Coordinates of C-alpha atoms and ligand atoms in Angstrom, one line a residue:
X1 CA 96.4 153.2 54.4
X2 CA 97.9 150.5 56.3
X3 CA 96.0 148.6 59.1
X4 CA 96.8 146.9 62.3
X5 CA 94.6 145.8 65.3
X6 CA 96.7 147.6 67.8
X7 CA 99.0 150.8 67.0
X8 CA 101.5 151.3 70.0
X9 CA 103.1 154.6 70.5
X10 CA 106.4 154.7 72.2
X11 CA 109.0 151.8 72.4
X12 CA 109.8 152.0 76.0
X13 CA 109.4 149.3 78.3
X14 CA 105.5 149.4 78.4
X15 CA 105.1 149.7 74.6
X16 CA 107.6 146.8 73.7
X17 CA 106.3 144.4 76.2
X18 CA 102.7 145.1 75.2
X19 CA 103.8 144.6 71.5
X20 CA 105.4 141.3 72.4
X21 CA 102.6 139.8 74.7
X22 CA 100.2 140.9 71.9
X23 CA 102.2 139.2 69.3
X24 CA 102.2 135.9 71.5
X25 CA 98.5 136.2 71.7
X26 CA 98.2 136.4 67.5
X27 CA 97.0 140.2 67.8
X28 CA 98.7 142.3 65.0
X29 CA 100.3 145.7 66.1
X30 CA 102.6 148.2 65.1
X31 CA 105.0 150.2 67.2
X32 CA 106.0 153.7 66.5
X33 CA 109.2 155.1 68.3
X34 CA 110.2 158.8 67.9
X35 CA 114.0 158.0 68.9
X36 CA 116.3 155.9 67.1
X37 CA 117.1 152.5 68.4
X38 CA 120.4 153.5 69.7
X39 CA 119.1 156.3 71.5
X40 CA 116.4 153.9 73.0
X41 CA 118.9 151.3 74.2
X42 CA 121.5 153.9 75.6
X43 CA 119.0 155.3 78.2
X44 CA 119.9 154.4 81.5
X45 CA 116.8 154.3 84.0
X46 CA 115.5 151.9 86.4
X47 CA 117.0 148.7 87.9
X48 CA 114.9 146.9 90.5
X49 CA 112.3 144.3 89.3
X50 CA 109.4 143.0 91.4
X51 CA 108.8 139.2 91.0
X52 CA 105.5 140.1 89.2
X53 CA 107.7 141.9 86.6
X54 CA 109.9 139.0 86.3
X55 CA 107.3 137.0 85.6
X56 CA 105.4 138.8 83.2
X57 CA 108.9 139.1 81.1
X58 CA 109.1 135.3 81.3
X59 CA 105.6 134.8 80.1
X60 CA 106.9 137.2 77.2
X61 CA 109.7 134.9 76.5
X62 CA 112.3 137.5 77.2
X63 CA 113.4 136.1 80.4
X64 CA 116.5 134.0 79.6
X65 CA 119.1 136.4 79.8
X66 CA 117.5 138.1 82.8
X67 CA 117.3 134.8 84.9
X68 CA 121.1 134.3 84.0
X69 CA 122.5 137.8 84.7
X70 CA 119.9 139.3 87.3
X71 CA 121.1 139.8 90.8
X72 CA 118.4 138.4 93.2
X73 CA 118.1 140.7 96.3
X74 CA 116.5 139.2 99.4
X75 CA 116.5 142.4 101.5
X76 CA 118.0 145.9 101.5
X77 CA 119.5 148.2 104.0
X78 CA 118.2 151.4 105.6
X79 CA 120.7 153.9 106.8
X80 CA 120.0 156.5 109.3
X81 CA 121.4 158.1 112.6
X82 CA 124.9 156.6 111.7
X83 CA 123.5 152.9 111.6
X84 CA 122.4 150.4 108.8
X85 CA 119.5 148.4 109.3
X86 CA 118.8 145.4 107.1
X87 CA 114.9 144.8 105.9
X88 CA 114.7 141.2 105.4
X89 CA 112.6 141.1 102.5
X90 CA 112.5 137.4 102.0
X91 CA 112.0 136.6 105.7
X92 CA 109.2 139.3 105.8
X93 CA 107.1 138.3 102.9
X94 CA 108.8 135.2 101.3
X95 CA 109.7 137.3 98.4
X96 CA 112.8 139.0 96.6
X97 CA 113.4 141.4 94.1
X98 CA 115.7 141.3 91.2
X99 CA 118.4 143.8 89.9
X100 CA 118.6 143.8 86.0
X101 CA 118.7 147.1 84.1
X102 CA 115.9 148.8 82.1
X103 CA 118.4 149.2 79.4
X104 CA 118.9 145.5 79.4
X105 CA 115.1 144.6 79.3
X106 CA 114.7 147.2 76.5
X107 CA 117.5 145.3 74.5
X108 CA 115.8 141.9 75.2
X109 CA 112.5 143.2 74.1
X110 CA 113.7 144.7 71.1
X111 CA 115.7 141.9 70.1
X112 CA 112.6 139.6 70.4
X113 CA 110.3 141.7 68.5
X114 CA 112.6 142.1 65.5
X115 CA 113.4 138.4 65.4
X116 CA 109.8 137.7 65.1
X117 CA 109.5 140.3 62.4
X118 CA 107.8 143.0 63.9
X119 CA 106.6 146.3 62.5
X120 CA 108.2 148.0 65.0
X121 CA 109.6 151.6 63.5
X122 CA 112.3 153.9 65.3
X123 CA 112.8 157.3 64.1
X124 CA 109.0 157.8 63.6
X125 CA 108.3 161.6 63.6
X126 CA 105.4 163.8 64.1
X127 CA 102.9 161.3 65.6
X128 CA 99.4 162.5 65.5
X129 CA 96.5 160.3 66.6
X130 CA 92.8 160.6 65.6
X131 CA 89.4 159.1 66.0
X132 CA 90.2 157.9 69.4
X133 CA 86.4 158.4 70.4
X134 CA 85.4 156.4 67.4
X135 CA 85.5 152.6 66.4
X136 CA 88.2 153.5 63.8
X137 CA 90.9 155.4 65.3
X138 CA 94.1 156.4 62.9
X139 CA 97.5 157.3 63.7
X140 CA 99.6 159.8 61.1
X141 CA 103.5 159.9 61.5
X142 CA 106.6 160.8 59.3
X143 CA 109.0 157.8 58.4
X144 CA 111.6 157.8 56.0
X145 CA 110.9 161.1 54.6
X146 CA 107.4 160.2 54.0
X147 CA 104.1 160.9 55.9
X148 CA 102.2 157.4 56.5
X149 CA 98.7 156.5 57.8
X150 CA 97.8 153.5 59.9
X151 CA 94.1 152.7 60.9
X152 CA 93.5 150.5 64.1
X153 CA 91.3 149.0 66.4
X154 CA 93.0 150.6 69.4
X155 CA 95.9 152.8 70.4
X156 CA 98.1 152.1 73.1
X157 CA 99.5 155.2 74.4
X158 CA 103.0 154.2 75.8
X159 CA 104.9 157.4 75.2
X160 CA 105.8 158.3 78.6
X161 CA 105.1 161.6 80.2
X162 CA 105.9 164.2 77.4
X163 CA 104.2 162.0 74.9
X164 CA 101.6 163.0 72.3
X165 CA 98.9 160.5 73.5
X166 CA 97.7 161.8 76.8
X167 CA 97.7 165.5 75.4
X168 CA 95.5 164.3 72.7
X169 CA 92.6 163.6 75.0
X170 CA 90.0 166.4 75.5
X171 CA 91.2 168.2 78.6
X172 CA 87.7 167.9 80.3
X173 CA 87.8 164.0 79.8
X174 CA 90.7 163.3 82.2
X175 CA 91.8 164.7 85.6
X176 CA 95.5 164.7 86.6
X177 CA 97.0 164.7 90.3
X178 CA 100.3 166.0 91.0
X179 CA 102.8 166.6 93.4
X180 CA 106.2 168.0 92.6
X181 CA 109.2 167.4 95.0
X182 CA 111.5 170.5 95.9
X183 CA 114.4 168.5 95.1
X184 CA 116.1 166.1 92.2
X185 CA 118.4 162.9 92.2
X186 CA 121.7 163.5 91.1
X187 CA 122.6 159.9 89.8
X188 CA 125.9 158.4 88.6
X189 CA 127.0 155.3 87.0
X190 CA 130.8 153.9 87.6
X191 CA 132.4 150.5 86.9
X192 CA 133.5 150.0 90.6
X193 CA 132.1 147.1 92.8
X194 CA 129.1 148.1 95.0
X195 CA 129.5 149.3 98.4
X196 CA 127.3 146.8 99.4
X197 CA 125.6 143.6 97.9
X198 CA 122.1 145.1 98.6
X199 CA 120.6 148.3 98.0
X200 CA 121.3 151.2 101.0
X201 CA 118.6 153.9 101.3
X202 CA 120.2 156.2 103.5
X203 CA 118.3 159.3 105.6
X204 CA 121.1 161.7 106.3
X205 CA 120.6 165.3 107.7
X206 CA 122.5 166.6 104.7
X207 CA 119.9 164.9 102.5
X208 CA 119.1 161.4 100.9
X209 CA 121.5 159.0 99.3
X210 CA 120.9 155.6 97.6
X211 CA 123.5 152.8 96.8
X212 CA 122.3 150.6 94.0
X213 CA 124.0 148.9 91.3
X214 CA 123.5 147.1 87.9
X215 CA 125.9 144.1 88.4
X216 CA 128.7 142.9 90.6
X217 CA 131.1 145.3 88.7
X218 CA 128.9 148.5 88.1
X219 CA 127.4 150.6 90.6
X220 CA 124.8 153.2 90.1
X221 CA 124.5 155.7 93.0
X222 CA 122.2 159.0 94.0
X223 CA 122.5 162.1 95.9
X224 CA 119.3 164.1 96.7
X225 CA 120.3 167.4 95.3
X226 CA 118.7 170.9 94.4
X227 CA 116.4 171.4 91.4
X228 CA 118.7 174.2 90.2
X229 CA 122.0 172.6 90.6
X230 CA 124.1 172.5 87.4
X231 CA 125.7 169.1 86.5
X232 CA 129.2 170.9 86.4
X233 CA 129.0 171.7 90.1
X234 CA 129.3 168.2 90.8
X235 CA 132.9 166.9 89.6
X236 CA 133.2 163.2 90.4
X237 CA 135.4 163.9 93.7
X238 CA 132.6 165.9 95.1
X239 CA 130.0 163.3 94.5
X240 CA 132.0 160.5 96.0
X241 CA 133.0 162.7 99.1
X242 CA 129.3 163.8 99.5
X243 CA 128.0 160.0 99.2
X244 CA 130.5 159.1 101.8
X245 CA 129.3 161.7 104.6
X246 CA 125.7 160.7 104.0
X247 CA 126.2 156.7 104.4
X248 CA 126.5 155.2 107.8
X249 CA 130.5 155.5 108.8
X250 CA 131.0 151.8 108.4
X251 CA 129.6 151.8 105.0
X252 CA 131.3 155.0 103.8
X253 CA 134.6 153.6 104.8
X254 CA 134.4 150.8 102.3
X255 CA 133.2 152.8 99.4
X256 CA 135.2 152.4 96.5
X257 CA 135.2 155.1 93.8
X258 CA 136.2 155.6 90.2
X259 CA 135.4 157.9 87.1
X260 CA 131.7 158.2 86.6
X261 CA 130.4 156.7 83.0
X262 CA 127.2 158.5 83.2
X263 CA 126.1 161.5 85.4
X264 CA 122.5 163.2 85.4
X265 CA 120.0 164.9 87.4
X266 CA 116.4 164.1 87.7
X267 CA 113.6 165.8 89.0
X268 CA 111.1 163.9 91.3
X269 CA 107.3 164.0 90.7
X270 CA 104.1 161.9 91.4
X271 CA 101.5 162.3 88.9
X272 CA 98.5 159.9 88.0
X273 CA 95.7 160.8 85.5
X274 CA 92.2 159.3 85.6
X275 CA 91.0 157.5 83.8
X276 CA 93.7 155.6 81.8
X277 CA 91.3 155.0 78.9
X278 CA 89.6 157.3 76.7
X279 CA 87.2 155.8 74.0
X280 CA 89.7 153.4 72.0
X281 CA 93.1 155.1 73.4
X282 CA 94.6 153.3 76.5
X283 CA 97.5 155.0 78.4
X284 CA 100.4 152.8 80.3
X285 CA 103.3 153.4 82.2
X286 CA 104.6 157.0 82.4
X287 CA 102.2 158.1 79.8
X288 CA 99.6 157.7 82.9
X289 CA 101.5 158.0 85.8
X290 CA 104.9 159.0 87.4
X291 CA 106.3 158.1 90.6
X292 CA 109.5 159.1 92.5
X293 CA 112.0 156.4 91.7
X294 CA 112.3 156.0 95.8
X295 CA 110.9 152.3 95.9
X296 CA 111.7 151.5 92.1
X297 CA 107.9 151.4 91.1
X298 CA 108.1 153.3 87.8
X299 CA 109.0 150.6 85.5
X300 CA 107.1 147.8 87.5
X301 CA 103.9 149.7 87.2
X302 CA 104.8 150.0 83.5
X303 CA 105.0 146.3 83.2
X304 CA 101.8 145.8 85.2
X305 CA 100.0 147.8 82.6
X306 CA 101.0 146.1 79.9
X307 CA 100.2 142.5 81.3
X308 CA 96.7 144.1 82.3
X309 CA 96.2 145.4 78.7
X310 CA 97.3 142.6 76.7
X311 CA 94.8 140.3 78.9
X312 CA 92.0 142.6 78.2
X313 CA 92.6 143.0 74.5
X314 CA 92.9 139.0 74.1
X315 CA 89.6 138.6 76.0
X316 CA 88.1 141.3 73.6
X317 CA 89.4 139.8 70.5
X318 CA 88.8 136.4 71.7
X319 CA 85.1 136.9 72.9
X320 CA 84.1 140.3 71.1
X321 CA 82.8 141.5 74.7
X322 CA 84.2 144.9 75.7
X323 CA 84.0 144.1 79.4
X324 CA 87.6 143.3 79.8
X325 CA 88.7 146.6 78.1
X326 CA 86.2 148.7 79.9
X327 CA 87.5 147.6 83.1
X328 CA 91.3 148.4 82.3
X329 CA 91.3 151.8 84.0
X330 CA 89.9 150.9 87.2
X331 CA 91.9 147.6 87.9
X332 CA 95.2 149.5 87.0
X333 CA 94.4 152.6 89.1
X334 CA 93.8 150.9 92.4
X335 CA 97.1 149.1 92.2
X336 CA 98.8 152.5 90.6
X337 CA 97.4 154.5 93.6
X338 CA 98.9 152.0 96.1
X339 CA 102.4 152.4 94.5
X340 CA 101.9 156.1 94.3
X341 CA 101.3 156.3 98.1
X342 CA 104.3 154.0 98.7
X343 CA 106.7 155.8 96.7
X344 CA 105.6 159.1 98.3
X345 CA 105.9 157.8 101.8
X346 CA 109.1 156.3 101.2
X347 CA 110.4 159.6 99.7
X348 CA 109.1 161.5 102.8
X349 CA 110.8 159.1 105.3
X350 CA 114.1 159.3 103.9
X351 CA 114.5 162.7 102.1
X352 CA 115.4 166.3 103.5
X353 CA 112.5 168.5 102.9
X354 CA 113.5 171.5 104.9
X355 CA 116.1 172.9 107.5
X356 CA 113.7 172.2 110.2
X357 CA 115.3 170.0 112.5
X358 CA 111.8 168.9 114.2
X359 CA 111.0 167.4 110.7
X360 CA 114.2 165.4 110.9
X361 CA 113.5 164.2 114.6
X362 CA 110.2 162.8 113.3
X363 CA 111.9 161.0 110.5
X364 CA 114.3 159.5 112.8
X365 CA 111.7 158.5 115.2
X366 CA 109.4 156.7 112.4
X367 CA 112.6 154.8 111.0
X368 CA 113.4 153.9 114.9
X369 CA 109.8 152.7 115.0
X370 CA 109.8 150.9 111.8
X371 CA 112.8 149.1 112.5
X372 CA 111.8 147.9 115.9
X373 CA 108.1 146.6 115.0
X374 CA 107.7 143.4 112.7
X375 CA 104.5 144.8 111.7
X376 CA 105.4 148.1 110.2
X377 CA 108.5 146.4 108.6
X378 CA 106.1 143.6 107.0
X379 CA 104.0 146.2 105.6
X380 CA 106.8 148.3 104.0
X381 CA 108.3 145.0 102.8
X382 CA 105.0 144.0 101.0
X383 CA 104.9 147.1 99.1
X384 CA 108.6 147.1 98.0
X385 CA 108.4 143.4 96.5
X386 CA 105.1 144.5 94.9
X387 CA 101.5 144.4 95.8
X388 CA 99.5 141.8 94.0
X389 CA 98.2 142.3 90.5
X390 CA 94.3 143.1 90.4
X391 CA 91.8 140.9 89.3
X392 CA 92.4 140.2 85.6
X393 CA 89.8 141.8 83.6
X394 CA 88.6 138.7 82.0
X395 CA 88.7 136.4 85.3
X396 CA 84.9 137.0 86.0
X397 CA 83.8 136.4 82.6
X398 CA 85.6 133.0 81.9
Ligands
FAD1 C1 116.3 159.2 84.6 C2 115.4 158.2 85.3 C3 115.5 157.5 86.2 C4 114.7 156.4 86.6 N1 114.9 155.6 87.7 C5 114.3 154.8 87.9 C6 114.5 153.7 89.1 O1 115.4 153.5 89.4 N2 113.4 152.7 89.2 C7 112.2 152.8 88.5 O2 111.2 151.9 88.9 N3 112.0 153.5 87.6 C8 112.7 154.7 87.3 N4 112.3 155.5 86.4 C9 110.9 155.4 85.6 C10 111.0 154.4 84.6 O3 112.0 154.3 83.9 C11 109.8 154.7 84.0 O4 108.8 154.4 84.7 C12 109.6 153.7 82.6 O5 110.8 153.9 81.8 C13 108.5 153.9 82.0 O6 108.4 153.0 80.9 P1 107.3 153.6 79.8 O7 107.7 152.7 78.6 O8 105.9 153.7 80.3 O9 108.1 154.8 79.2 P2 109.3 155.4 78.8 O10 110.5 154.6 78.9 O11 109.3 157.0 79.1 O12 109.2 155.1 77.1 C14 108.3 156.1 76.4 C15 109.0 155.9 74.9 O13 108.1 156.9 74.1 C16 108.8 157.3 73.1 N5 108.1 158.6 72.7 C17 107.8 159.9 73.6 N6 106.7 160.6 72.6 C18 106.6 160.0 71.6 C19 105.9 160.3 70.4 N7 105.5 161.5 70.4 N8 106.0 159.3 69.4 C20 106.6 158.4 69.4 N9 107.3 158.2 70.6 C21 107.5 158.7 71.6 C22 110.0 157.7 73.8 O14 111.0 158.2 73.2 C23 110.0 156.6 74.6 O15 110.7 155.5 74.0 C24 113.4 156.3 85.8 C25 113.2 157.2 84.9 C26 114.0 158.5 84.6 C27 113.7 159.3 83.5

């Protein structure tokens, strides 16, 4: 049976980043990914990075292209009641965010791992984990037409919401918390210049809209939509018309449209599992928590988990003390719940939940208050640029 120190299930951002950070600490690891390399590289998802995530990617030595190609955003706009208000992130917090696609991060990490000779297996099917409550966990999987077995010290469950790791924990050992939202996001990507240099989050009585981008020539736009609406009901022309209506008029007038190169509908949910550790299994990223994309926290939380766990494991392998790994869940969850709260709050403020005009008036009143109060704006901006990382698990015992 093959052996490694850490078996990582899933080659999304959390799995790849953890693998790279552990490698730089001299910790042997194997990554098993169910999908093909092309499939993982082609998935279009998040795009807004907190400075803390940029820092950890630099620490992982995969920041060169990011620094060259990212768009640095010092602020974003809130659209409501026919007007647009700029939230000055830099002025309020001293920090900015970076726009750089998750697809690009995944590519950079995959290339770095392969260049370093990583044991990174795509198309690894039927992954099953065992012995997680013992000192010798195992992973069984099918690859290249053969069943393989791996023994390890730890398993990192980086396999997303639908993965196998969280489901391998006895139900009574973990508690989940969930909120399903009664709508989804219809997103399109188009090779047209963004309508604005910064993101616009728009509250409108017809529903929420978001103007985002991936580069100066590639736009990413979203509309709040019904969960049961088929994609075919949204030809490009209808999408552009509806987006224009939901933006402040002076913005909508300058919208440049074009053929979509990607179109999809994603449901929105908040989900947290506690604890994020069971025996020798750690959960990271979407395997442990999901937030609605309003607030752009999903990818950033995944990066924060990888940062925390690699520090904890490095401490364990250096000292033999389990103190750091024992505190992994507690330290991650404190920050996770704050991001869950912020994403829920921002979603509640900007989306249409019912036809009730009273609710919409309350949202407008809150937006009016927010944009008129430096204190309220600072609180929002602090959360948007990213709250400080928790105390590293090794800090106390150094
Ligand atoms: C459509 C969409 C849009 C999003 N937009 C945003 C956004 O704008 N901003 C934001 O911050 N976040 C966004 N997110 C969330 C963000 O993309 C995730 O939080 C992020 O991908 C989490 O990374 P991860 O590595 O934890 O999980 P994932 O990226 O889900 O990676 C998990 C990996 O595990 C693999 N896997 C699953 N099961 C198995 C198995 N049994 N065996 C082996 N491998 C397995 C999967 O194939 C996948 O590659 C979006 C998510 C989606 C789905």
